[in-house]
Amino acid sequence: MLGKDVVFVCGSDTHGTPIVINAEERNMTPKELIKIYHRHFKEIFEKMSIEFDYYGSTDDYSNHHRTQEIVLELIRNGYVYSKTIPLAYCPVCDRFLPDRYVEGTCPYCGMEARGDECDQGCGRHLEPGEILNPRCKIDGAKAEYREQEHYFFRLSSFKEFLLRYLEDLKGTENALNYAREWVKRELKDWCISRNLDWGVKFPGRDDMVVYVWVDAPIGYISFTEEYAKRTGINWEEIWKEKSEIVHFIGLDIVYHHCIFWPAMLKGAGYTLPSAVVASGMVKIQDKTFSKSRGYVVWVEDDYLKEGFHPDYLRYYLVNYTSHQKDLNFSWKIFEDKVNNELVNTLGNFMYRVLHFTWKNFGRIPEVSVSSEIIKKIEEARKNVIESIESYEFKEASDAVMELASFGNSYFQHNKPWELIKSNLEKCQQVIKDCLQIVKALTILFYPVMPSSMKEIGDIIGIDTTSLKIEDVQVEISPLKLSRPSVPFKKIEKEKIIEMQEKLIRRIEKMGNTDTQEYVTLEDFQKMNIRIGKIIAAERIKGSSKLLKLEVDIGDEKRQIVAGFATSYRPEELIGELVPILVNMKPAKLMGVESQGMILAADVNGKPVLLKTEKEVPTGSIVR
Ligand SMILES: [Zn+2]
Ligand SMILES: [Zn+2]
């Protein structure tokens, strides 16, 4: 709409150890799993009217090809060397432990960290071998270090380049400040090969893949190539010649986009990004977004299927706060934004003007728009452009909403419902002015709320498929109006309460104690909890979490499947006395029947056994 030629690409990041571990837990291949994810993401984007020119997958052939080309180019240009390094190795699994397969302590801040990043603490990327006290993620075993040859990218030789580059890089301050700080400190060479089957093969090595952070951003190039194939444009003009590349990312991947990625592009002779725009993190009801703790609102199940319009959430996301700040989603704020801003301000104005015109004139009056209104619209247009250029989408949408507020008071103040009886000419003038504001609002809000604005556009004769921002000043055509409908619908208080309760139930289910309700003694007595002795334990094939246990509960023996493999080896559990919920409804896990549930303490998602203070007979009741 600003008259720039834009290609908007995105895609699913499909490689790396999280996918492999997740697929293993679900008993499927990584390829099967990424297909499910990819289809899901694509569908959700479509349902939310998020339209990419191309939405690809990093496992597509074109991305394998482009990644190998770039790695080969880096090798030819002398930026890759091999070195033998000590790597975490699990003696139980008898294998090397790449990235997420190893957990331990961050050497920089001392927090719990994953193999390749300090996700809970300082957010740094960690190189293989850097993590302290390494443990195997699968069985919790203490990892040992073994030597192996790996490939390194000479990131250290890009220090001067990056310092200069980051001076000129545009985008949001949150991204740029972090990146500049990081580069000023020590810049280590970067290990870009991994002992995995899943991923893009390292050129010339069948036993290794490239690190996922090599092939993931290269997706931006290969998706552009795919788009070019479809449309006949030349992708090299975008990625090898002069163009403006802008990345929209989350704050947690600034390091990769501002440091690795530009160095890689520079080393292989590709166009460098001109801006990196990072958004803040998502919060749910003021708490950190977390699937495992239940602080999540699913777009499909909790929003679309509940009958909420995609445009309302789009407006919320854009208008809640500055793009760089954390985005808090709460149902109460949602209700407020929809009912006060969309319904009472924007929708009210548009509907009143259209309805009045339709009822009294049947068509758009043929008078010129007042210069005062032209000025007001021009002001809004300038504000919007300025805000968009500084990536402040809230400011842009506020400027449009302000124009709607102005329209409301202009209509109210001039009282066209009185003018129609006393001064028809003046009435037509006021209505024409208001209709021009409706047109400007429709165009300026189209990127935020496309389907609602298309409906208005259809009534007033605007083709929303080819909008230009200058059109806000093109006088609205004097056509006949059809009967308008209300553009936004008020959300009922009861619905919001229902949604809040749904969220609270989920949080409770995940074991958060701060929102829990009381249970009666009667409720508790429904549970038959007894002390049992673990007499046999073995791994369940295909699962990294589950163990099959046999327990003696006094008068009988039970088979129980428990998620203990992340904390204990099977042999460690034999002979332990543990509390068991024996009237738990039987269930099948990974095809194995479980006839009860062993109670344990949950420490950051890992089970810790509960034991009796002294030896007690098996079958003892817990109450
Ligand atoms: Zn292991
Ligand atoms: Zn750290």
XYZ file of C-alpha atoms and ligand atoms in Angstrom:
625
model
C 0.000 0.000 0.000
C 3.015 2.293 0.374
C 3.944 1.588 -3.228
C 6.934 -0.648 -2.510
C 7.555 -3.947 -4.258
C 7.425 -6.490 -1.440
C 7.915 -10.243 -1.168
C 6.650 -11.540 2.174
C 7.992 -15.022 3.006
C 7.944 -17.279 6.016
C 8.053 -21.010 6.722
C 8.246 -23.881 9.172
C 11.572 -24.511 10.902
C 11.746 -28.286 10.709
C 15.199 -29.493 11.728
C 17.137 -29.675 14.979
C 17.014 -31.913 18.020
C 13.689 -30.682 19.521
C 11.880 -32.170 16.509
C 13.783 -35.464 16.789
C 13.102 -35.802 20.527
C 9.461 -34.827 20.126
C 8.948 -37.297 17.273
C 10.583 -40.056 19.322
C 8.205 -39.380 22.215
C 5.216 -39.564 19.885
C 6.458 -42.715 18.254
C 6.701 -41.227 14.760
C 9.427 -40.163 12.363
C 10.574 -36.523 12.299
C 9.271 -36.318 8.727
C 5.781 -37.369 9.815
C 5.823 -34.933 12.708
C 6.904 -31.864 10.706
C 4.180 -32.559 8.160
C 1.588 -32.326 10.936
C 3.090 -29.089 12.281
C 3.516 -27.530 8.871
C -0.067 -28.183 7.829
C -1.309 -26.865 11.167
C 0.699 -23.622 10.995
C -0.395 -23.000 7.420
C -4.042 -23.514 8.261
C -3.946 -21.250 11.305
C -2.258 -18.472 9.331
C -4.915 -18.744 6.640
C -7.742 -18.736 9.160
C -6.272 -15.592 10.735
C -6.021 -13.916 7.273
C -2.226 -13.860 7.482
C -1.181 -14.037 3.856
C 2.385 -14.823 2.936
C 3.537 -14.610 -0.652
C 5.182 -17.946 0.089
C 5.070 -20.175 3.162
C 7.681 -22.922 2.875
C 9.382 -25.606 4.914
C 13.101 -25.791 5.677
C 12.951 -29.488 4.790
C 11.967 -28.747 1.184
C 14.461 -29.760 -1.484
C 15.215 -26.136 -2.365
C 16.371 -25.425 1.176
C 18.603 -28.525 1.331
C 20.093 -27.377 -1.951
C 20.582 -23.708 -1.008
C 22.078 -24.646 2.386
C 24.647 -26.968 0.811
C 25.501 -24.308 -1.789
C 26.097 -21.732 0.925
C 28.166 -24.065 3.131
C 30.277 -25.048 0.104
C 30.766 -21.369 -0.719
C 31.868 -20.687 2.864
C 34.318 -23.604 2.613
C 35.681 -22.295 -0.733
C 36.104 -18.840 0.784
C 38.130 -20.249 3.678
C 35.594 -19.604 6.421
C 35.182 -23.238 7.491
C 37.793 -25.456 9.163
C 37.691 -28.801 10.938
C 38.874 -29.431 14.476
C 38.754 -32.312 16.943
C 36.774 -31.328 20.014
C 35.511 -33.020 23.183
C 31.758 -33.618 22.954
C 29.161 -34.790 25.451
C 28.640 -38.537 25.070
C 26.076 -40.677 26.905
C 27.498 -44.037 28.059
C 23.956 -45.415 28.555
C 22.617 -44.458 25.109
C 26.058 -45.086 23.614
C 25.916 -41.994 21.430
C 27.012 -38.365 21.133
C 24.547 -35.856 22.557
C 23.943 -32.936 20.189
C 22.126 -29.750 21.341
C 18.871 -30.532 23.180
C 20.008 -34.067 23.987
C 22.233 -32.603 26.670
C 21.310 -30.457 29.669
C 23.455 -28.868 32.341
C 24.636 -25.547 33.737
C 25.306 -22.374 31.733
C 29.022 -21.472 32.027
C 28.159 -17.742 31.767
C 25.314 -17.249 34.244
C 25.054 -20.518 36.185
C 21.416 -21.197 35.268
C 20.018 -24.526 34.052
C 20.619 -24.609 30.301
C 20.057 -26.731 27.218
C 22.948 -27.948 25.122
C 22.836 -25.137 22.582
C 21.295 -22.246 24.471
C 20.854 -20.785 27.926
C 17.068 -20.618 27.597
C 16.239 -19.881 31.252
C 19.091 -17.502 32.005
C 21.232 -15.167 29.932
C 19.876 -16.281 26.545
C 23.327 -16.960 25.095
C 24.038 -19.450 22.363
C 26.187 -22.273 23.752
C 28.760 -24.091 21.675
C 29.095 -27.888 21.840
C 31.259 -28.792 24.841
C 30.626 -25.490 26.655
C 27.834 -26.585 29.003
C 28.921 -27.559 32.540
C 27.791 -30.733 34.394
C 26.327 -32.261 31.224
C 23.587 -34.866 31.579
C 21.796 -36.945 28.969
C 18.252 -35.628 28.410
C 16.950 -39.115 27.628
C 18.074 -41.016 30.716
C 19.547 -38.372 33.004
C 22.920 -40.149 32.990
C 26.063 -38.102 33.620
C 27.578 -37.495 30.208
C 31.280 -37.969 29.528
C 33.378 -36.123 26.987
C 34.724 -37.917 23.918
C 36.713 -36.461 21.063
C 35.368 -36.094 17.545
C 36.146 -34.075 14.434
C 33.706 -31.238 13.693
C 33.407 -28.258 11.352
C 33.676 -24.652 12.461
C 32.652 -21.362 10.903
C 35.225 -18.586 11.488
C 32.793 -16.246 13.210
C 35.684 -14.613 15.100
C 37.095 -13.233 11.847
C 33.854 -11.267 11.320
C 34.158 -9.217 14.511
C 35.232 -5.947 12.843
C 32.710 -6.418 10.071
C 29.871 -7.053 12.562
C 30.771 -4.048 14.718
C 30.488 -1.776 11.675
C 27.481 -3.587 10.252
C 25.495 -3.363 13.493
C 26.152 0.396 13.616
C 24.186 0.813 10.381
C 21.633 -1.966 10.841
C 18.110 -0.608 11.306
C 15.257 -2.103 13.257
C 14.109 -2.077 16.839
C 16.401 -0.994 19.672
C 15.845 -4.183 21.677
C 17.416 -6.284 18.897
C 20.234 -3.869 18.070
C 21.319 -3.188 21.651
C 21.615 -6.848 22.573
C 23.507 -7.688 19.413
C 25.980 -4.808 19.794
C 26.739 -5.836 23.374
C 27.297 -9.446 22.393
C 29.671 -8.626 19.549
C 31.782 -6.345 21.732
C 32.523 -9.344 23.970
C 34.382 -12.405 22.783
C 33.140 -13.825 19.484
C 33.912 -17.541 19.310
C 34.052 -19.632 16.157
C 30.854 -21.504 15.614
C 30.512 -25.298 15.322
C 28.192 -25.910 12.367
C 28.102 -29.719 12.192
C 26.092 -32.170 14.310
C 25.929 -35.939 14.860
C 22.367 -36.448 13.687
C 20.541 -38.121 10.805
C 17.761 -35.544 10.638
C 18.614 -32.304 8.864
C 20.601 -31.023 5.885
C 23.615 -33.269 5.224
C 26.944 -31.554 5.756
C 28.560 -31.404 2.285
C 30.763 -34.451 1.836
C 29.753 -36.066 5.148
C 27.006 -38.687 5.230
C 27.245 -39.088 9.004
C 26.613 -35.452 9.894
C 24.093 -32.680 9.327
C 24.584 -28.927 9.511
C 23.513 -27.196 12.718
C 19.842 -26.190 12.484
C 20.725 -22.489 12.815
C 22.588 -22.720 9.522
C 19.713 -24.053 7.441
C 16.816 -22.322 9.262
C 17.552 -18.719 8.154
C 18.639 -19.931 4.707
C 14.937 -20.767 4.417
C 14.350 -17.058 3.803
C 16.382 -17.400 0.610
C 14.968 -20.741 -0.530
C 11.380 -19.570 0.090
C 12.121 -16.544 -2.091
C 13.498 -18.923 -4.755
C 10.270 -20.947 -4.627
C 8.220 -17.772 -4.920
C 10.374 -16.666 -7.845
C 9.767 -19.986 -9.623
C 6.019 -19.385 -9.358
C 6.005 -15.772 -10.401
C 8.937 -15.468 -12.765
C 10.817 -12.849 -10.742
C 14.586 -13.149 -10.292
C 15.428 -14.195 -6.724
C 19.070 -13.221 -7.136
C 18.032 -9.591 -7.519
C 16.729 -9.830 -3.980
C 19.418 -11.954 -2.336
C 22.536 -11.194 -4.349
C 21.971 -7.649 -5.520
C 20.579 -4.526 -3.952
C 17.373 -4.913 -1.990
C 16.031 -4.127 1.430
C 15.725 -7.217 3.638
C 13.730 -6.818 6.837
C 13.421 -9.621 9.393
C 10.494 -9.776 11.786
C 11.508 -12.053 14.653
C 10.987 -12.814 18.325
C 13.388 -11.419 20.890
C 14.751 -14.899 21.703
C 16.415 -15.293 18.300
C 18.170 -11.926 18.038
C 21.630 -13.497 18.431
C 21.108 -15.774 15.421
C 19.689 -13.062 13.167
C 22.052 -10.231 14.069
C 25.314 -12.179 14.417
C 25.438 -15.634 12.757
C 23.186 -14.803 9.861
C 24.854 -11.594 8.571
C 28.300 -13.184 8.993
C 27.189 -16.210 6.998
C 25.669 -14.059 4.245
C 28.767 -11.876 4.098
C 31.053 -14.930 3.925
C 29.057 -16.478 1.072
C 28.472 -13.230 -0.866
C 24.754 -12.663 -0.341
C 22.757 -9.498 0.408
C 22.797 -8.440 4.052
C 19.630 -7.689 6.022
C 18.956 -3.978 6.372
C 16.704 -4.200 9.419
C 15.909 -6.630 12.220
C 12.640 -5.987 13.998
C 12.163 -7.941 17.218
C 8.898 -8.227 19.084
C 8.565 -8.627 22.826
C 7.482 -11.922 24.367
C 3.877 -13.082 24.720
C 2.282 -13.153 28.148
C -1.062 -14.642 29.118
C -2.953 -12.845 31.909
C 0.326 -11.154 32.912
C 2.129 -14.477 33.333
C 4.900 -15.763 31.084
C 3.408 -17.762 28.219
C 3.885 -21.456 28.988
C 2.265 -24.497 27.427
C 3.396 -26.764 30.264
C 1.940 -24.501 32.962
C -1.297 -23.921 31.072
C -0.734 -20.210 30.374
C -1.732 -20.461 26.751
C -4.667 -19.395 24.586
C -4.863 -21.599 21.493
C -5.898 -19.673 18.404
C -7.968 -22.541 17.090
C -9.594 -24.115 20.172
C -9.886 -21.108 22.478
C -10.544 -18.403 19.928
C -11.788 -19.312 16.443
C -13.861 -22.315 17.529
C -15.404 -20.156 20.257
C -16.759 -17.926 17.510
C -14.455 -14.902 17.843
C -13.668 -12.944 14.694
C -10.018 -13.151 13.475
C -9.953 -9.358 12.996
C -10.516 -8.719 16.710
C -7.399 -10.631 17.712
C -5.418 -9.038 14.892
C -6.386 -5.613 16.188
C -5.441 -6.634 19.738
C -2.015 -7.896 18.663
C -1.265 -4.741 16.709
C -2.745 -2.256 19.126
C -1.942 -3.639 22.588
C 1.500 -2.099 23.006
C 4.731 -1.042 21.329
C 6.045 -3.809 19.062
C 9.159 -4.155 21.249
C 7.349 -4.574 24.549
C 5.865 -7.768 25.959
C 2.422 -8.501 24.593
C 0.017 -9.413 27.346
C -3.184 -11.196 26.365
C -6.033 -11.071 28.838
C -9.700 -11.754 28.114
C -10.693 -8.674 30.126
C -8.503 -6.374 28.012
C -9.759 -8.161 24.908
C -13.354 -7.428 25.910
C -12.454 -3.822 26.584
C -10.625 -3.283 23.301
C -13.344 -4.889 21.209
C -16.319 -3.269 22.944
C -14.876 0.192 23.538
C -12.572 0.704 20.595
C -13.889 -1.446 17.751
C -17.616 -1.416 18.570
C -18.182 1.943 20.304
C -15.690 4.093 18.441
C -14.880 2.698 14.998
C -17.931 0.540 14.294
C -20.356 3.056 15.759
C -19.061 5.868 13.570
C -18.959 3.859 10.348
C -22.407 2.388 10.904
C -24.075 5.665 11.888
C -22.715 7.470 8.843
C -23.554 4.688 6.383
C -26.974 4.054 7.845
C -27.873 7.754 7.881
C -26.758 8.171 4.277
C -28.575 5.078 3.071
C -31.784 5.975 4.889
C -31.922 9.676 3.956
C -30.141 9.939 0.611
C -29.814 6.399 -0.688
C -26.511 7.453 -2.286
C -23.273 9.322 -1.560
C -23.921 13.095 -1.923
C -22.210 14.955 -4.797
C -20.480 17.773 -2.917
C -16.758 18.357 -2.351
C -15.105 17.278 0.890
C -14.289 20.207 3.257
C -10.672 21.327 3.446
C -10.702 20.792 7.228
C -11.442 17.097 6.695
C -8.854 16.744 3.931
C -6.285 18.154 6.373
C -7.368 15.818 9.162
C -7.114 12.747 6.918
C -3.721 13.864 5.642
C -2.493 14.125 9.218
C -3.613 10.549 9.941
C -1.976 9.276 6.746
C 1.352 10.928 7.637
C 1.246 9.548 11.184
C 0.533 6.070 9.916
C 3.427 6.112 7.438
C 5.849 7.490 10.010
C 4.843 4.895 12.600
C 5.024 2.011 10.137
C 8.489 3.123 9.061
C 9.656 3.014 12.655
C 7.894 -0.349 13.199
C 5.491 1.079 15.771
C 2.260 -0.559 14.745
C 0.406 0.513 17.844
C 1.112 4.162 17.048
C -0.108 3.594 13.497
C -3.362 1.983 14.593
C -3.838 4.612 17.325
C -3.576 7.314 14.670
C -6.335 5.628 12.663
C -8.506 5.132 15.744
C -8.035 8.807 16.554
C -9.447 9.669 13.139
C -12.489 7.516 13.964
C -12.914 9.369 17.279
C -12.690 12.655 15.437
C -15.333 11.426 12.998
C -17.628 10.489 15.879
C -17.461 13.934 17.445
C -17.758 15.670 14.053
C -20.974 13.753 13.382
C -22.284 14.311 16.908
C -21.412 18.002 16.957
C -22.978 18.824 13.569
C -26.193 16.901 14.275
C -27.035 15.868 10.679
C -30.341 14.416 11.941
C -31.425 18.038 12.689
C -29.730 19.566 9.643
C -31.724 17.315 7.333
C -34.829 19.246 8.333
C -33.329 22.755 8.598
C -30.410 22.928 6.131
C -30.216 20.166 3.556
C -27.123 21.581 1.857
C -25.138 21.694 5.107
C -26.384 18.202 5.955
C -25.049 16.839 2.663
C -21.706 18.511 3.354
C -21.386 16.957 6.819
C -22.357 13.528 5.517
C -19.932 13.753 2.596
C -17.128 14.703 5.016
C -17.984 11.788 7.280
C -18.130 9.397 4.316
C -14.650 10.502 3.247
C -13.435 9.696 6.770
C -15.132 6.276 6.514
C -13.240 5.710 3.261
C -9.923 6.719 4.868
C -10.576 4.454 7.862
C -11.400 1.538 5.582
C -8.127 1.908 3.692
C -5.923 2.612 6.704
C -7.383 -0.229 8.789
C -7.442 -2.739 5.939
C -4.015 -4.267 6.789
C -5.101 -4.766 10.408
C -8.681 -5.986 9.860
C -8.942 -7.125 6.236
C -12.263 -8.950 6.238
C -14.188 -6.336 8.257
C -12.786 -3.532 6.086
C -13.564 -5.427 2.903
C -17.226 -5.532 3.945
C -17.268 -1.756 4.377
C -15.292 -1.346 1.151
C -17.919 -3.346 -0.728
C -20.651 -0.972 0.461
C -18.831 2.256 -0.451
C -17.279 0.988 -3.683
C -13.629 0.468 -2.703
C -11.748 -2.409 -4.297
C -9.652 -3.734 -1.399
C -7.542 -5.998 -3.603
C -5.435 -3.109 -4.895
C -5.320 -0.435 -2.206
C -2.852 2.425 -2.171
C -2.451 4.643 0.846
C -2.833 7.839 -1.250
C -6.384 6.746 -2.067
C -7.513 8.123 1.299
C -7.566 11.552 -0.390
C -9.315 10.439 -3.560
C -12.864 11.683 -3.230
C -15.378 8.944 -2.523
C -17.490 8.159 -5.636
C -21.134 9.284 -5.554
C -22.617 5.833 -5.857
C -25.813 4.245 -4.616
C -25.556 2.581 -1.196
C -26.850 -0.799 -0.185
C -28.189 -1.311 3.325
C -25.209 -1.391 5.701
C -24.809 -3.926 8.492
C -23.090 -3.405 11.852
C -19.353 -3.977 11.241
C -18.329 -5.143 14.742
C -20.347 -7.096 17.276
C -20.198 -6.507 20.999
C -18.775 -9.343 23.073
C -21.018 -10.406 25.924
C -19.684 -10.352 29.467
C -20.816 -13.973 29.999
C -18.695 -15.156 27.082
C -15.613 -13.474 28.563
C -16.279 -15.073 31.970
C -16.655 -18.440 30.239
C -13.294 -17.960 28.496
C -11.563 -16.869 31.695
C -12.889 -19.965 33.460
C -11.706 -22.189 30.640
C -8.205 -20.749 31.029
C -8.260 -21.122 34.833
C -9.315 -24.765 34.517
C -6.385 -25.424 32.192
C -3.923 -23.750 34.535
C -5.279 -25.796 37.450
C -5.047 -28.991 35.480
C -1.376 -28.236 34.922
C -0.895 -28.091 38.678
C -0.603 -24.384 39.449
C -1.642 -23.950 43.031
C -2.364 -20.225 43.062
C -5.750 -20.527 41.387
C -6.945 -23.850 42.799
C -10.333 -24.397 44.398
C -10.964 -26.418 47.568
C -11.816 -30.106 47.525
C -13.985 -31.711 50.197
C -12.926 -34.680 52.344
C -15.471 -36.652 50.360
C -13.691 -35.742 47.108
C -10.395 -36.836 48.599
C -11.778 -40.104 49.960
C -12.684 -41.182 46.447
C -8.986 -41.768 45.929
C -7.588 -45.108 47.010
C -3.894 -44.459 47.638
C -1.680 -47.291 48.911
C 1.981 -47.955 49.426
C 3.370 -50.367 46.869
C 6.798 -51.817 46.216
C 8.407 -51.603 42.794
C 9.469 -55.147 41.924
C 10.355 -54.828 38.239
C 11.169 -51.965 35.874
C 12.082 -51.715 32.229
C 12.202 -49.114 29.456
C 9.378 -48.841 26.945
C 10.699 -49.075 23.425
C 10.364 -45.856 21.446
C 9.850 -43.642 24.511
C 12.429 -41.478 26.227
C 10.167 -40.782 29.223
C 8.184 -43.878 30.078
C 9.077 -46.948 32.123
C 6.996 -50.108 32.535
C 6.901 -51.006 36.235
C 5.527 -53.913 38.187
C 4.392 -53.047 41.705
C 3.270 -55.125 44.661
C 0.350 -53.450 46.461
C -0.158 -56.082 49.133
C -2.915 -58.345 47.863
C -2.103 -58.047 44.189
C 0.490 -57.018 41.641
C -0.100 -54.227 39.142
C 1.518 -53.081 35.932
C 2.032 -49.309 35.867
C 3.489 -47.048 33.183
C 5.262 -44.060 34.717
C 7.156 -41.120 33.222
C 10.216 -41.740 35.357
C 12.845 -42.313 32.679
C 13.880 -38.651 32.679
C 14.994 -38.958 36.340
C 15.777 -42.621 37.060
C 17.342 -45.674 35.490
C 15.071 -48.747 35.743
C 17.417 -50.619 38.096
C 17.502 -47.704 40.568
C 13.778 -48.111 41.210
C 13.666 -51.783 42.247
C 12.645 -52.217 45.897
C 11.402 -48.628 46.364
C 8.199 -48.134 48.410
C 6.012 -45.522 46.734
C 2.461 -44.143 47.061
C 0.152 -45.382 44.295
C -3.311 -44.216 43.277
C -4.734 -47.709 42.758
C -8.240 -46.749 41.580
C -6.914 -44.626 38.731
C -8.844 -45.451 35.549
C -6.668 -47.896 33.521
C -5.150 -46.387 30.386
C -2.832 -47.419 27.555
C 0.408 -45.461 27.117
C 2.527 -46.233 24.056
C 0.420 -49.390 23.727
C 1.206 -50.593 27.255
C -1.578 -50.860 29.841
C -1.198 -48.880 33.042
C -3.283 -49.944 36.061
C -2.625 -47.124 38.493
C -0.509 -44.037 39.025
C 2.592 -43.552 41.138
C 2.633 -40.229 42.976
C 5.844 -38.223 42.847
C 7.034 -34.671 43.394
C 7.282 -32.596 40.219
C 10.508 -30.609 40.097
C 10.619 -28.527 36.923
C 8.724 -31.234 35.082
C 10.939 -34.059 36.386
C 9.642 -36.646 38.852
C 11.290 -37.151 42.254
C 10.226 -40.220 44.268
C 8.196 -39.887 47.491
C 9.252 -42.378 50.156
C 7.850 -43.405 53.538
C 9.867 -42.332 56.543
C 10.348 -45.963 57.634
C 9.685 -49.357 56.065
C 5.897 -50.076 55.975
C 3.951 -53.128 54.770
C 2.943 -53.039 51.107
C -0.736 -52.138 50.715
C -0.673 -49.613 53.608
C -3.366 -46.969 53.091
C -2.337 -43.326 52.577
C -4.839 -40.782 53.916
Zn 21.508 -41.307 27.461
Zn 23.364 -18.265 30.822
